[in-house]
mmCIF file of C-alpha atoms in Angstrom:
data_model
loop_
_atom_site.group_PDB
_atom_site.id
_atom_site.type_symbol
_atom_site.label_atom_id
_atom_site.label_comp_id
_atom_site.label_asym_id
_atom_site.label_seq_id
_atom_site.Cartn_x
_atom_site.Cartn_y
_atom_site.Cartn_z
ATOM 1 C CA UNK B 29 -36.430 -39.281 -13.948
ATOM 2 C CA UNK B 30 -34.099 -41.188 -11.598
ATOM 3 C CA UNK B 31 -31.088 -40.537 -13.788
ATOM 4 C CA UNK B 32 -32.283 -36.856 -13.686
ATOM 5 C CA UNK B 33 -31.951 -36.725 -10.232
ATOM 6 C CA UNK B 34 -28.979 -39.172 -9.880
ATOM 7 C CA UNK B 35 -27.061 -36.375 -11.811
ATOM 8 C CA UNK B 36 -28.528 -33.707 -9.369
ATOM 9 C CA UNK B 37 -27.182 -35.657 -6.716
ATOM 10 C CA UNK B 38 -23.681 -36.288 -8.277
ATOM 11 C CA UNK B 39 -23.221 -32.279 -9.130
ATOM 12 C CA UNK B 40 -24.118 -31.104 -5.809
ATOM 13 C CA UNK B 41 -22.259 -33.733 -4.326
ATOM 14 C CA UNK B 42 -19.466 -32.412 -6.391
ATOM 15 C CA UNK B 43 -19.966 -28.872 -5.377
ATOM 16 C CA UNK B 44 -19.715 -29.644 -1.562
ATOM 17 C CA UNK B 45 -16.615 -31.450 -2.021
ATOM 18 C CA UNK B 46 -15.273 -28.325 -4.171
ATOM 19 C CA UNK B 47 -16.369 -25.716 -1.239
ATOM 20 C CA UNK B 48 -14.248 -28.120 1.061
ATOM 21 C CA UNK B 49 -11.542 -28.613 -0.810
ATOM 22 C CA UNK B 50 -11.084 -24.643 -1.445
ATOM 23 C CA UNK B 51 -11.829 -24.432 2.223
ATOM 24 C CA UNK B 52 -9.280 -27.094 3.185
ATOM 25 C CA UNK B 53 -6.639 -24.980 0.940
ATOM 26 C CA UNK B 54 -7.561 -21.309 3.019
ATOM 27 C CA UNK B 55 -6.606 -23.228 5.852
ATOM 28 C CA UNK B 56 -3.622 -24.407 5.027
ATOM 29 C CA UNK B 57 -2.983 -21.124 3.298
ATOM 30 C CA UNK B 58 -2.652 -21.730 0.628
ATOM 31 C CA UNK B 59 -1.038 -19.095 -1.888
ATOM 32 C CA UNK B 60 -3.096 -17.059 -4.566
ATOM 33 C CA UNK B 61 -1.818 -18.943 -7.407
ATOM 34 C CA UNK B 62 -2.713 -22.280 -6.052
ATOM 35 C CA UNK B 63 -6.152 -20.672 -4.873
ATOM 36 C CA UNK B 64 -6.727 -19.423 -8.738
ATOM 37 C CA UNK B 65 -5.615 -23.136 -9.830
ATOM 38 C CA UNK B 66 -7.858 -24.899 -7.812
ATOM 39 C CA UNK B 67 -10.692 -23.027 -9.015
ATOM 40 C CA UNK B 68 -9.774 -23.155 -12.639
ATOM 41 C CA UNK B 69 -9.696 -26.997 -12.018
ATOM 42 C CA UNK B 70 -13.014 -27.101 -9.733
ATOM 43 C CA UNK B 71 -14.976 -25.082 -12.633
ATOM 44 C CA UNK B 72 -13.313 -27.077 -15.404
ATOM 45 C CA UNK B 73 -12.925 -30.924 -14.635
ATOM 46 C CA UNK B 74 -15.582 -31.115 -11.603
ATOM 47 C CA UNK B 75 -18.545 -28.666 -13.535
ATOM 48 C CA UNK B 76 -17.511 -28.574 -16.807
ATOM 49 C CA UNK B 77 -17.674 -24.976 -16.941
ATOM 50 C CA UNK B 78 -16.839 -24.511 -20.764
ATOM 51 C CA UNK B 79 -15.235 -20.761 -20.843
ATOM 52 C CA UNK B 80 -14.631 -17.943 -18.088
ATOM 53 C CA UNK B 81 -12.995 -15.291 -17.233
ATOM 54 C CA UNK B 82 -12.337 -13.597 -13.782
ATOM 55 C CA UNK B 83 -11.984 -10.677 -12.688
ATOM 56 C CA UNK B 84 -10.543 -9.249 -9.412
ATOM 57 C CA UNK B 85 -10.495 -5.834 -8.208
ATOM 58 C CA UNK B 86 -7.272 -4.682 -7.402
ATOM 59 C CA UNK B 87 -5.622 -1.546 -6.182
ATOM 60 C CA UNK B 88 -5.892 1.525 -7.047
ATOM 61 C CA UNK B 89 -9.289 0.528 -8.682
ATOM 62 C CA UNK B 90 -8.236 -1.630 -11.311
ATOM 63 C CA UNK B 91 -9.742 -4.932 -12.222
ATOM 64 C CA UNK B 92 -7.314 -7.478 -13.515
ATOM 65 C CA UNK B 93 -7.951 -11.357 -15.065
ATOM 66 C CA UNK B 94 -6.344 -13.926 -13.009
ATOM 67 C CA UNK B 95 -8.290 -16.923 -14.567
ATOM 68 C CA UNK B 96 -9.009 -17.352 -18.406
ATOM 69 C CA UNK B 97 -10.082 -20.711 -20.041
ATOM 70 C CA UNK B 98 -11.756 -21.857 -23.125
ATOM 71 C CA UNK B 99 -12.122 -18.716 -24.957
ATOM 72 C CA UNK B 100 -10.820 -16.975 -28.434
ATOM 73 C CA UNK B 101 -9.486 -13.799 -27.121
ATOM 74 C CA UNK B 102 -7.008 -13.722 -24.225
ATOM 75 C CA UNK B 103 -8.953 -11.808 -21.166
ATOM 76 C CA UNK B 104 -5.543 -11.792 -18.854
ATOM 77 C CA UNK B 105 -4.730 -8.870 -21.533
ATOM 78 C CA UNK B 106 -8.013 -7.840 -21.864
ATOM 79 C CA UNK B 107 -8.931 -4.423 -20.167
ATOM 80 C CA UNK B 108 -12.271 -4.610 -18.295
ATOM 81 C CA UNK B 109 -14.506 -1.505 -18.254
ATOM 82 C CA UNK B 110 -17.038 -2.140 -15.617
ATOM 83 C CA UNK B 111 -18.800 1.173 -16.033
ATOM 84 C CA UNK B 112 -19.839 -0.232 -19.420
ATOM 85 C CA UNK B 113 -21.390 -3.720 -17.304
ATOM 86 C CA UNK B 114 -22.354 -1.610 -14.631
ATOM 87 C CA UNK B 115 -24.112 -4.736 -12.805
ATOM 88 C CA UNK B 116 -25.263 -5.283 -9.496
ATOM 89 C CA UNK B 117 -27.396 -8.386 -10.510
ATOM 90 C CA UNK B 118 -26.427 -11.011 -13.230
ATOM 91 C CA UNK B 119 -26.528 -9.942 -16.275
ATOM 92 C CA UNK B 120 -26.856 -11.162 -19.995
ATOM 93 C CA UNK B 121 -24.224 -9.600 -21.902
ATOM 94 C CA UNK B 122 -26.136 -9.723 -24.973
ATOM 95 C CA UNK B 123 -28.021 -6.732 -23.173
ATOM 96 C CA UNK B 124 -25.165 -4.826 -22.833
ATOM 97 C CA UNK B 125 -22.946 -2.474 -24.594
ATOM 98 C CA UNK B 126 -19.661 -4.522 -23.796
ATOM 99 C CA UNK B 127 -16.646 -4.687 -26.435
ATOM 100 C CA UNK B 128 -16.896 -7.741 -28.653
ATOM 101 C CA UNK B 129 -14.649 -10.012 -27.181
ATOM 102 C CA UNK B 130 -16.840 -10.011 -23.908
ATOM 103 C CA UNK B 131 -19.393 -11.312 -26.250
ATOM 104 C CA UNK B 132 -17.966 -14.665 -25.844
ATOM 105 C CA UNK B 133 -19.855 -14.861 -22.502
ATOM 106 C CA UNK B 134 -23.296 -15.455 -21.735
ATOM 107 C CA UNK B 135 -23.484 -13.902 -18.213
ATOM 108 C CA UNK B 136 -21.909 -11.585 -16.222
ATOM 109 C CA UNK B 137 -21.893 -12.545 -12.295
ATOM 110 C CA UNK B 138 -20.989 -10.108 -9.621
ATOM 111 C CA UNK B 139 -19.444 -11.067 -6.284
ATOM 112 C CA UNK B 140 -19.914 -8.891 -3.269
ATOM 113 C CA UNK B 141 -18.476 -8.492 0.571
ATOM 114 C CA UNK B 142 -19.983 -6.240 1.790
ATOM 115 C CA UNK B 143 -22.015 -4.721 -0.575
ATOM 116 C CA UNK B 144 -18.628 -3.916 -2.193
ATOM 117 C CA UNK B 145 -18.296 -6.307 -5.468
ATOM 118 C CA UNK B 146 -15.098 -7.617 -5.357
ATOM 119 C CA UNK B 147 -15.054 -9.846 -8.604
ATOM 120 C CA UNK B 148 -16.749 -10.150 -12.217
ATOM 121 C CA UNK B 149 -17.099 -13.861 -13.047
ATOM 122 C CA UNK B 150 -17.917 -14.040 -16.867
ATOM 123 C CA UNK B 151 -19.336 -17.563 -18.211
ATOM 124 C CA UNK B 152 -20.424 -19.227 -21.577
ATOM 125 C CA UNK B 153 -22.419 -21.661 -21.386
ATOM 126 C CA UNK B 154 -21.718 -25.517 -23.389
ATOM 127 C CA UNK B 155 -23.322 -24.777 -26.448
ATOM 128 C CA UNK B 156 -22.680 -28.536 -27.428
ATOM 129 C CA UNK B 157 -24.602 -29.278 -24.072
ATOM 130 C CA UNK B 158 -27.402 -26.352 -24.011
ATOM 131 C CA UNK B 159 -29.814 -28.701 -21.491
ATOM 132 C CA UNK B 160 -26.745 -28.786 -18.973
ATOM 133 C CA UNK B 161 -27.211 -24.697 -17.990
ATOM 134 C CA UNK B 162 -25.108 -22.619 -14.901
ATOM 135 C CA UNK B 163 -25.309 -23.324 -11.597
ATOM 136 C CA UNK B 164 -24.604 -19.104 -11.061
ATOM 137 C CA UNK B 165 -25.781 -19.625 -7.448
ATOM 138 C CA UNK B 166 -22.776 -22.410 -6.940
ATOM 139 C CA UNK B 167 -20.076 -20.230 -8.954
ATOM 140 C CA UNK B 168 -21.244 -17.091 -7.283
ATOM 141 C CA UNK B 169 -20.772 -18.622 -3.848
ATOM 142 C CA UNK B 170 -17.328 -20.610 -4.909
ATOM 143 C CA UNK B 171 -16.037 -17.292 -6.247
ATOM 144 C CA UNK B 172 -16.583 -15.299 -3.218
ATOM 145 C CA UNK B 173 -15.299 -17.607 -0.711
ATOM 146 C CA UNK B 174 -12.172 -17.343 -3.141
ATOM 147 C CA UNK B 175 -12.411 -13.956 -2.973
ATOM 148 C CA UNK B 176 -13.072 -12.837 0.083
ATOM 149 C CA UNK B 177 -10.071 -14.917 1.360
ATOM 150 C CA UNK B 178 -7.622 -13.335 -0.904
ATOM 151 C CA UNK B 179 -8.608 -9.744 -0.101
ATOM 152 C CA UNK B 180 -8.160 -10.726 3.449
ATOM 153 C CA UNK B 181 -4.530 -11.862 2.514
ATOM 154 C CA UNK B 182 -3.917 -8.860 0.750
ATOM 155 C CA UNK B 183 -5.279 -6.862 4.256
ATOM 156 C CA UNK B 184 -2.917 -9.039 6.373
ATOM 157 C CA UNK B 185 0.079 -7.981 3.736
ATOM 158 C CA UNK B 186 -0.581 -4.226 4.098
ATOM 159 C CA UNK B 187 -1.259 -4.795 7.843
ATOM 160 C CA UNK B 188 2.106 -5.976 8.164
ATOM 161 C CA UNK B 189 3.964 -3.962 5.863
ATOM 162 C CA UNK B 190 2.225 -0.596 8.130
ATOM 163 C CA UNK B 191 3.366 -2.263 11.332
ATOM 164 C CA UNK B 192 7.112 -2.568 9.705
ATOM 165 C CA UNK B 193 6.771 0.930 8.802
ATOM 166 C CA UNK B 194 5.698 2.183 12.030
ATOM 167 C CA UNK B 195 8.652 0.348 13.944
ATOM 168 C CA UNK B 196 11.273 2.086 11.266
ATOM 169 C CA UNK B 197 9.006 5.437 11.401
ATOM 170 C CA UNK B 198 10.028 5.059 15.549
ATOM 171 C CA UNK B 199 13.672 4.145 15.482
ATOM 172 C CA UNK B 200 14.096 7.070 13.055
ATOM 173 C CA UNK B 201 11.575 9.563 15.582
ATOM 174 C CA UNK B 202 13.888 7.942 18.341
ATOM 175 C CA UNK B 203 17.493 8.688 15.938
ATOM 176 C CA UNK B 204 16.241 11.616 15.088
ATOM 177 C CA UNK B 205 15.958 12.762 19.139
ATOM 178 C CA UNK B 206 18.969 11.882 20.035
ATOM 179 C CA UNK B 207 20.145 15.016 16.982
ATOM 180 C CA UNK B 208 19.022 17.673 19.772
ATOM 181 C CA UNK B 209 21.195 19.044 22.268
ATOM 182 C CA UNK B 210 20.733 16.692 25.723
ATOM 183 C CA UNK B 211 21.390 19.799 28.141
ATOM 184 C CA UNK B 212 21.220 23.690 27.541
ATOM 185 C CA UNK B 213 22.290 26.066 29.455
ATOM 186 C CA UNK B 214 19.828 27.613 32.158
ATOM 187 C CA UNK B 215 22.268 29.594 34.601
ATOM 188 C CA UNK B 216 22.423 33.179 36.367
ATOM 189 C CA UNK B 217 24.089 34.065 33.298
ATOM 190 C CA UNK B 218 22.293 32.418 30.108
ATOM 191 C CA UNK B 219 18.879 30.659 30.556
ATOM 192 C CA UNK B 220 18.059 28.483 27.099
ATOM 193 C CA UNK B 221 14.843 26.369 26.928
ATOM 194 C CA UNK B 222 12.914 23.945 23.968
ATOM 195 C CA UNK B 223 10.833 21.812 22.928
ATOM 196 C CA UNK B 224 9.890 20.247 19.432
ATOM 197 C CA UNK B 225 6.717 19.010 18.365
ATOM 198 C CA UNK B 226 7.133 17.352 14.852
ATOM 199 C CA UNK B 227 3.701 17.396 12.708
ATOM 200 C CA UNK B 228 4.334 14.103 12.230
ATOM 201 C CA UNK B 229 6.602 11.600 14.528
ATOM 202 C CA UNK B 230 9.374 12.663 12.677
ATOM 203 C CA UNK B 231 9.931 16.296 10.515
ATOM 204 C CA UNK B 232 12.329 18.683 9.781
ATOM 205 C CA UNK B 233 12.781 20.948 12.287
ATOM 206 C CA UNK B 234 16.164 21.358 13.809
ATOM 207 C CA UNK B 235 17.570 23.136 16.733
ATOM 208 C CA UNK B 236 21.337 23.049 18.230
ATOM 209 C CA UNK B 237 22.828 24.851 20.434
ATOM 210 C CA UNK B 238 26.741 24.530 20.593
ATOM 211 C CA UNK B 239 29.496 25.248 23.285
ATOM 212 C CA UNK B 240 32.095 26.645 21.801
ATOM 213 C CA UNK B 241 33.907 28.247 24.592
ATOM 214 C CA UNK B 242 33.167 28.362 28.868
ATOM 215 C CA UNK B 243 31.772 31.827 27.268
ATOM 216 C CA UNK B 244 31.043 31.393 23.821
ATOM 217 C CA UNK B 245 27.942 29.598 22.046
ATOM 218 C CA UNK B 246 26.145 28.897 18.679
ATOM 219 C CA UNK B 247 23.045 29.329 18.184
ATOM 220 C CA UNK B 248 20.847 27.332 15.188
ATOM 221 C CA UNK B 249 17.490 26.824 14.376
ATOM 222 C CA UNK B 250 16.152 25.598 11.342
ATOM 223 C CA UNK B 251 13.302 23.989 9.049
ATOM 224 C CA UNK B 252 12.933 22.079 5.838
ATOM 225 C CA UNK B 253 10.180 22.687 4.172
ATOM 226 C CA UNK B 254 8.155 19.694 3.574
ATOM 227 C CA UNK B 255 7.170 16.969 6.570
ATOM 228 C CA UNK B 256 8.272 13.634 7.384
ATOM 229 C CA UNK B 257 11.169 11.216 6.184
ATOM 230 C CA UNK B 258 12.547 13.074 3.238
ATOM 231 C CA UNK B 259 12.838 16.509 5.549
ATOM 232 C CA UNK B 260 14.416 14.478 8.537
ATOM 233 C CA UNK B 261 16.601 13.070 6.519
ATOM 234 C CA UNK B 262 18.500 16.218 5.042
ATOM 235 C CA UNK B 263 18.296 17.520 8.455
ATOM 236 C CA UNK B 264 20.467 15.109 9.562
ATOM 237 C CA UNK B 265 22.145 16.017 7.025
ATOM 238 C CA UNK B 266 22.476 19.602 7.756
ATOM 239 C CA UNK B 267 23.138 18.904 11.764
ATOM 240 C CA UNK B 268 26.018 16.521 10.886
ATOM 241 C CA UNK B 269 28.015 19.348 8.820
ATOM 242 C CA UNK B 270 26.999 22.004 11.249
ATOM 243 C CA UNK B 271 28.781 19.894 14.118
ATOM 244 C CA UNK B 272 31.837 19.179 11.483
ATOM 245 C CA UNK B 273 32.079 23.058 10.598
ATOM 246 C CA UNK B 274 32.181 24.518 13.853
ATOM 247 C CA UNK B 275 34.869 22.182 15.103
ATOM 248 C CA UNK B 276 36.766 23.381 12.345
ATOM 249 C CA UNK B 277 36.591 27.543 12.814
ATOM 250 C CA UNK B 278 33.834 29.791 14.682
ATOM 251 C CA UNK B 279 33.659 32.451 11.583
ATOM 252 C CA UNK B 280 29.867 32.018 11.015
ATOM 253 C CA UNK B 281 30.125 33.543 7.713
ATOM 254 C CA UNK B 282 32.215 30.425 6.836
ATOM 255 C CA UNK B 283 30.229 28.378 7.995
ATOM 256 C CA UNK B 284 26.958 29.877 6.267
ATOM 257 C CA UNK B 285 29.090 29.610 3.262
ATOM 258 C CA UNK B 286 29.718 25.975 3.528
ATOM 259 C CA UNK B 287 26.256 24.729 4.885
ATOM 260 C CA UNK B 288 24.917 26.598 1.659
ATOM 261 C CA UNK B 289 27.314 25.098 -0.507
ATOM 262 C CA UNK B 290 26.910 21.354 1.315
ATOM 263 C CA UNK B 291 23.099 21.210 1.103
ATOM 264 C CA UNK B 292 22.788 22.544 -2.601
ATOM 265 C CA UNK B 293 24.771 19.413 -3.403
ATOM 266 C CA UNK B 294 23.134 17.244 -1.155
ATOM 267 C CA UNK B 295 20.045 18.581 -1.919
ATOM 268 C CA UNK B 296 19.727 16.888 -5.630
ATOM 269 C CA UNK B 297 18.750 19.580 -8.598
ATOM 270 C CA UNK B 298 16.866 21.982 -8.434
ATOM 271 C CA UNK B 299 16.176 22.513 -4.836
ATOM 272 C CA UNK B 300 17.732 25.453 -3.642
ATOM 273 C CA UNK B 301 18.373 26.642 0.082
ATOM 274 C CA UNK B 302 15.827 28.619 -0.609
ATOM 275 C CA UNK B 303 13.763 25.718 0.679
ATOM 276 C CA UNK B 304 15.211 25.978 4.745
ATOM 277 C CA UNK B 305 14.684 28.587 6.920
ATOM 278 C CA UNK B 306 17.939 28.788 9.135
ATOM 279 C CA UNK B 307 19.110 31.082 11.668
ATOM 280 C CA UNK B 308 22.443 30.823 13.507
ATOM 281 C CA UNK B 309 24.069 32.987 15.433
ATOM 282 C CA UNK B 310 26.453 32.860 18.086
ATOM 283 C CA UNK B 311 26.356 33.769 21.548
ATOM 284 C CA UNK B 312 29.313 35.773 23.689
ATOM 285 C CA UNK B 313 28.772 36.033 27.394
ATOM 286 C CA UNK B 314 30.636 38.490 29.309
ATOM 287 C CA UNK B 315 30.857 38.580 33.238
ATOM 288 C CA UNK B 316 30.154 42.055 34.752
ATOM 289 C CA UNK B 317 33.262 44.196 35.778
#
């Protein structure tokens, strides 16, 4: 009886100092990898955990092994069809209609956050050692302090890699402004107004209006169909070789021809001009006699 309960003592003493050391290494911040290692060596050398495998839900909705020991078949190439487990609650696998290599396991253990389960811890129990049993409670609550922290790394990635793309997505909405004419003409003679309200911070809508002349204008306006980055960008395209063109001549069927010819090379193959929606015109004014 005392040895009995000397051993209780030494296991959960061993599972507090496990939850602090993975604590200890969230702290620090520790990398996945090292996270997964400590936990393979926790389960192993501190619990003598015989054989698991676990799985981690990753994105888009796949579930992938990042830690395998003890077992025949190698479950980091093993494809995991949860709708076959289909547990919310432990499970016995022997219960279940899971391929045969899963039938290495004895249990399947789900980890939640949020009534979300993260994580599919599989175990075998130490056949050699049948009175020594799983402490699923301990592994359940080890696993999901693993995972939880990990998921929140992976939300601190993408939060950072949406701010990064915000502050390009605004230099380009700013580059992209400075494209449209600063000043049009609002006179007794020619009054020009407008405004542009992208779908998105940036698009591809396009309006110039060019001085050719104290008398003479152009006139453009045009779209790309599509929204955002990939439409902005050939419509910087397209407002570059209109400025080039027109400093060359002012014959606008020339410079139809060579906007078409421009932007179906630009344009990659298969997308024709068919695509933009451009009008340009030019503009004569004439003082009364």
């Amino acid at each position: 009886m005392i040895n009995t309960l000397k051993d209780k003592l030494r296991i959960k003493e061993l599972e507090l100092n496990s939850i602090l050391e993975i604590t200890q290494a969230i702290n620090n911040n520790f990398p996945e990898e090292s996270l997964y290692k400590i936990y393979n060596f926790t389960l192993r050398a501190n619990l003598n955990i015989s054989k698991l495998a676990l799985y981690i839900l990753e994105v888009p909705q796949t579930w992938e092994c990042k830690v395998n020991f003890g077992t025949v078949a190698n479950f980091t190439t093993q494809l995991l069809d949860v709708e076959k487990l289909n547990a919310r609650d432990i499970v016995w696998l022997e219960n279940t209609t899971m391929p045969a290599p899963f039938k290495e396991f004895d249990l399947a253990i789900p980890v939640f956050h949020k009534d979300r389960v993260l994580a599919y811890i599989f175990v075998g129990e130490d056949k050699k050692n049948p009175e020594s049993g799983i402490d699923t409670t301990f592994i359940q609550t080890l696993t999901n302090i693993i995972v939880v922290a990990i998921e929140n790394k992976k939300l601190a990635r993408r939060q950072l890699a949406q701010e990064a793309l915000n502050r390009e997505l605004e230099i380009a909405r700013q580059v992209q402004e400075m494209l449209f004419p600063k000043k049009l003409p609002y006179n007794d003679k020619l009054k020009v107004k407008a405004d542009y309200f992208p779908h998105y911070s940036i698009g591809g809508d396009y309006y110039d209006f060019i001085q050719i002349t104290p008398d003479k204008f152009l006139l453009c306006i045009a779209d790309v169909s599509g929204k955002g980055v990939p439409a902005a960008l050939l419509m910087s395209n397209f407002q570059a070789s209109l400025r080039i063109l027109v400093r060359q001549t002012t014959d606008l069927k020339a410079i139809v021809h060579e906007l078409n010819y421009g932007l179906y090379q630009n344009s990659g193959v298969g997308v024709l001009l068919l695509s933009f929606v451009p009008f340009i015109t030019s503009l004569h004014i004439r003082s009364a006699t």
